[in-house]
Amino acid sequence: MPIEKYDGSSDPEEHLNVFLTQATLSTQDDSTLCRIFPTSLKGRALGWFTRLPSSSIDSFNELSSQFTLQFATSKPYRTTSLALAGVRQEKKESLRTFMDRFNKWWR
């Protein structure tokens, strides 16, 4: 079953997990995983991969680390309860406006 190709706009760790779940059904060989990984990429992510310097990756673990580092900002931000505790109503801000802003943070 083919996996959805990663374009660099979502959680890179989730993509790696899905990729490994599928790929390790066939192989656990490190070099093979490195060779088939780019088939799970498209767009910006594939562009990043093709620009990696030749022989710069020694293992799938290293490739995974470089990949997650490169696309870390694409990972969805999870609002913590501590962050929500810091949301304050502004002076002259109506309660309705404040609640709308608070609810946007919560989602």
Coordinates of C-alpha atoms in Angstrom, one line a residue:
M1 CA 0.0 0.0 0.0
P2 CA 1.6 3.3 -1.1
I3 CA 2.1 6.0 1.4
E4 CA 1.2 9.7 0.9
K5 CA 4.3 11.5 -0.4
Y6 CA 5.7 14.1 2.0
D7 CA 6.0 17.7 0.6
G8 CA 7.5 19.4 3.6
S9 CA 4.4 21.0 4.9
S10 CA 3.4 18.7 7.8
D11 CA 4.9 16.7 10.7
P12 CA 8.2 15.1 9.5
E13 CA 8.2 12.6 12.4
E14 CA 4.8 11.4 11.4
H15 CA 6.0 10.8 7.9
L16 CA 9.1 8.9 9.1
N17 CA 6.9 6.7 11.3
V18 CA 4.5 5.9 8.4
F19 CA 7.5 5.3 6.0
L20 CA 9.3 3.0 8.4
T21 CA 6.1 1.1 9.2
Q22 CA 5.7 0.4 5.5
A23 CA 9.3 0.0 4.4
T24 CA 10.4 -2.4 7.2
L25 CA 7.8 -4.8 6.1
S26 CA 10.1 -5.5 3.1
T27 CA 13.6 -4.7 4.5
Q28 CA 15.5 -3.5 7.5
D29 CA 18.7 -3.0 5.6
D30 CA 20.0 0.5 6.3
S31 CA 21.3 1.3 2.8
T32 CA 18.1 0.1 1.2
L33 CA 16.0 2.3 3.5
C34 CA 18.2 5.3 2.5
R35 CA 17.7 4.5 -1.2
I36 CA 13.9 4.1 -1.1
F37 CA 13.3 7.0 1.3
P38 CA 13.3 9.7 -1.5
T39 CA 10.4 7.8 -3.2
S40 CA 8.3 8.9 -0.3
L41 CA 9.0 12.6 -1.0
K42 CA 7.8 15.3 -3.3
G43 CA 8.1 19.0 -3.9
R44 CA 10.2 20.9 -1.4
A45 CA 11.1 17.8 0.5
L46 CA 12.4 16.0 -2.6
G47 CA 14.3 19.1 -3.5
W48 CA 16.0 19.1 -0.1
F49 CA 16.9 15.5 -0.5
T50 CA 18.4 15.9 -4.0
R51 CA 20.6 18.8 -2.8
L52 CA 22.2 16.7 -0.1
P53 CA 26.0 16.5 -0.8
S54 CA 27.0 13.1 -2.3
S55 CA 28.2 10.7 0.4
S56 CA 27.1 13.1 3.2
I57 CA 24.7 10.5 4.8
D58 CA 26.2 7.4 6.5
S59 CA 23.1 5.8 7.8
F60 CA 19.3 5.9 7.8
N61 CA 19.4 7.2 11.4
E62 CA 21.5 10.1 10.2
L63 CA 19.2 10.7 7.2
S64 CA 16.2 10.7 9.6
S65 CA 17.9 13.2 11.9
Q66 CA 18.7 15.5 9.0
F67 CA 15.2 15.2 7.6
T68 CA 13.5 16.0 10.9
L69 CA 15.8 18.9 11.6
Q70 CA 15.2 20.3 8.1
F71 CA 11.4 20.2 8.4
A72 CA 11.1 20.7 12.2
T73 CA 9.2 24.0 11.7
S74 CA 6.5 22.1 9.7
K75 CA 5.6 20.2 12.8
P76 CA 2.3 21.5 14.3
Y77 CA 2.7 23.6 17.4
R78 CA 0.9 22.1 20.3
T79 CA -0.5 24.7 22.8
T80 CA 0.2 23.7 26.4
S81 CA -1.9 24.6 29.3
L82 CA 1.0 26.7 30.6
A83 CA 0.9 28.8 27.5
L84 CA -2.8 29.2 27.8
A85 CA -2.4 30.4 31.4
G86 CA -0.4 33.3 30.0
V87 CA -3.2 34.6 27.7
R88 CA -4.6 37.7 29.2
Q89 CA -7.5 40.0 28.3
E90 CA -6.1 43.3 26.9
K91 CA -7.3 46.7 28.2
K92 CA -10.3 47.8 26.3
E93 CA -10.7 44.3 24.7
S94 CA -14.3 43.1 25.0
L95 CA -14.9 39.8 26.7
R96 CA -16.2 38.4 23.4
T97 CA -13.0 39.4 21.5
F98 CA -10.9 37.9 24.3
M99 CA -12.8 34.6 24.3
D100 CA -12.5 34.4 20.5
R101 CA -8.8 34.9 20.7
F102 CA -8.4 32.4 23.6
N103 CA -10.4 29.8 21.7
K104 CA -8.2 30.3 18.6
W105 CA -5.1 29.6 20.8
W106 CA -6.8 26.5 22.2
R107 CA -7.5 24.9 18.8

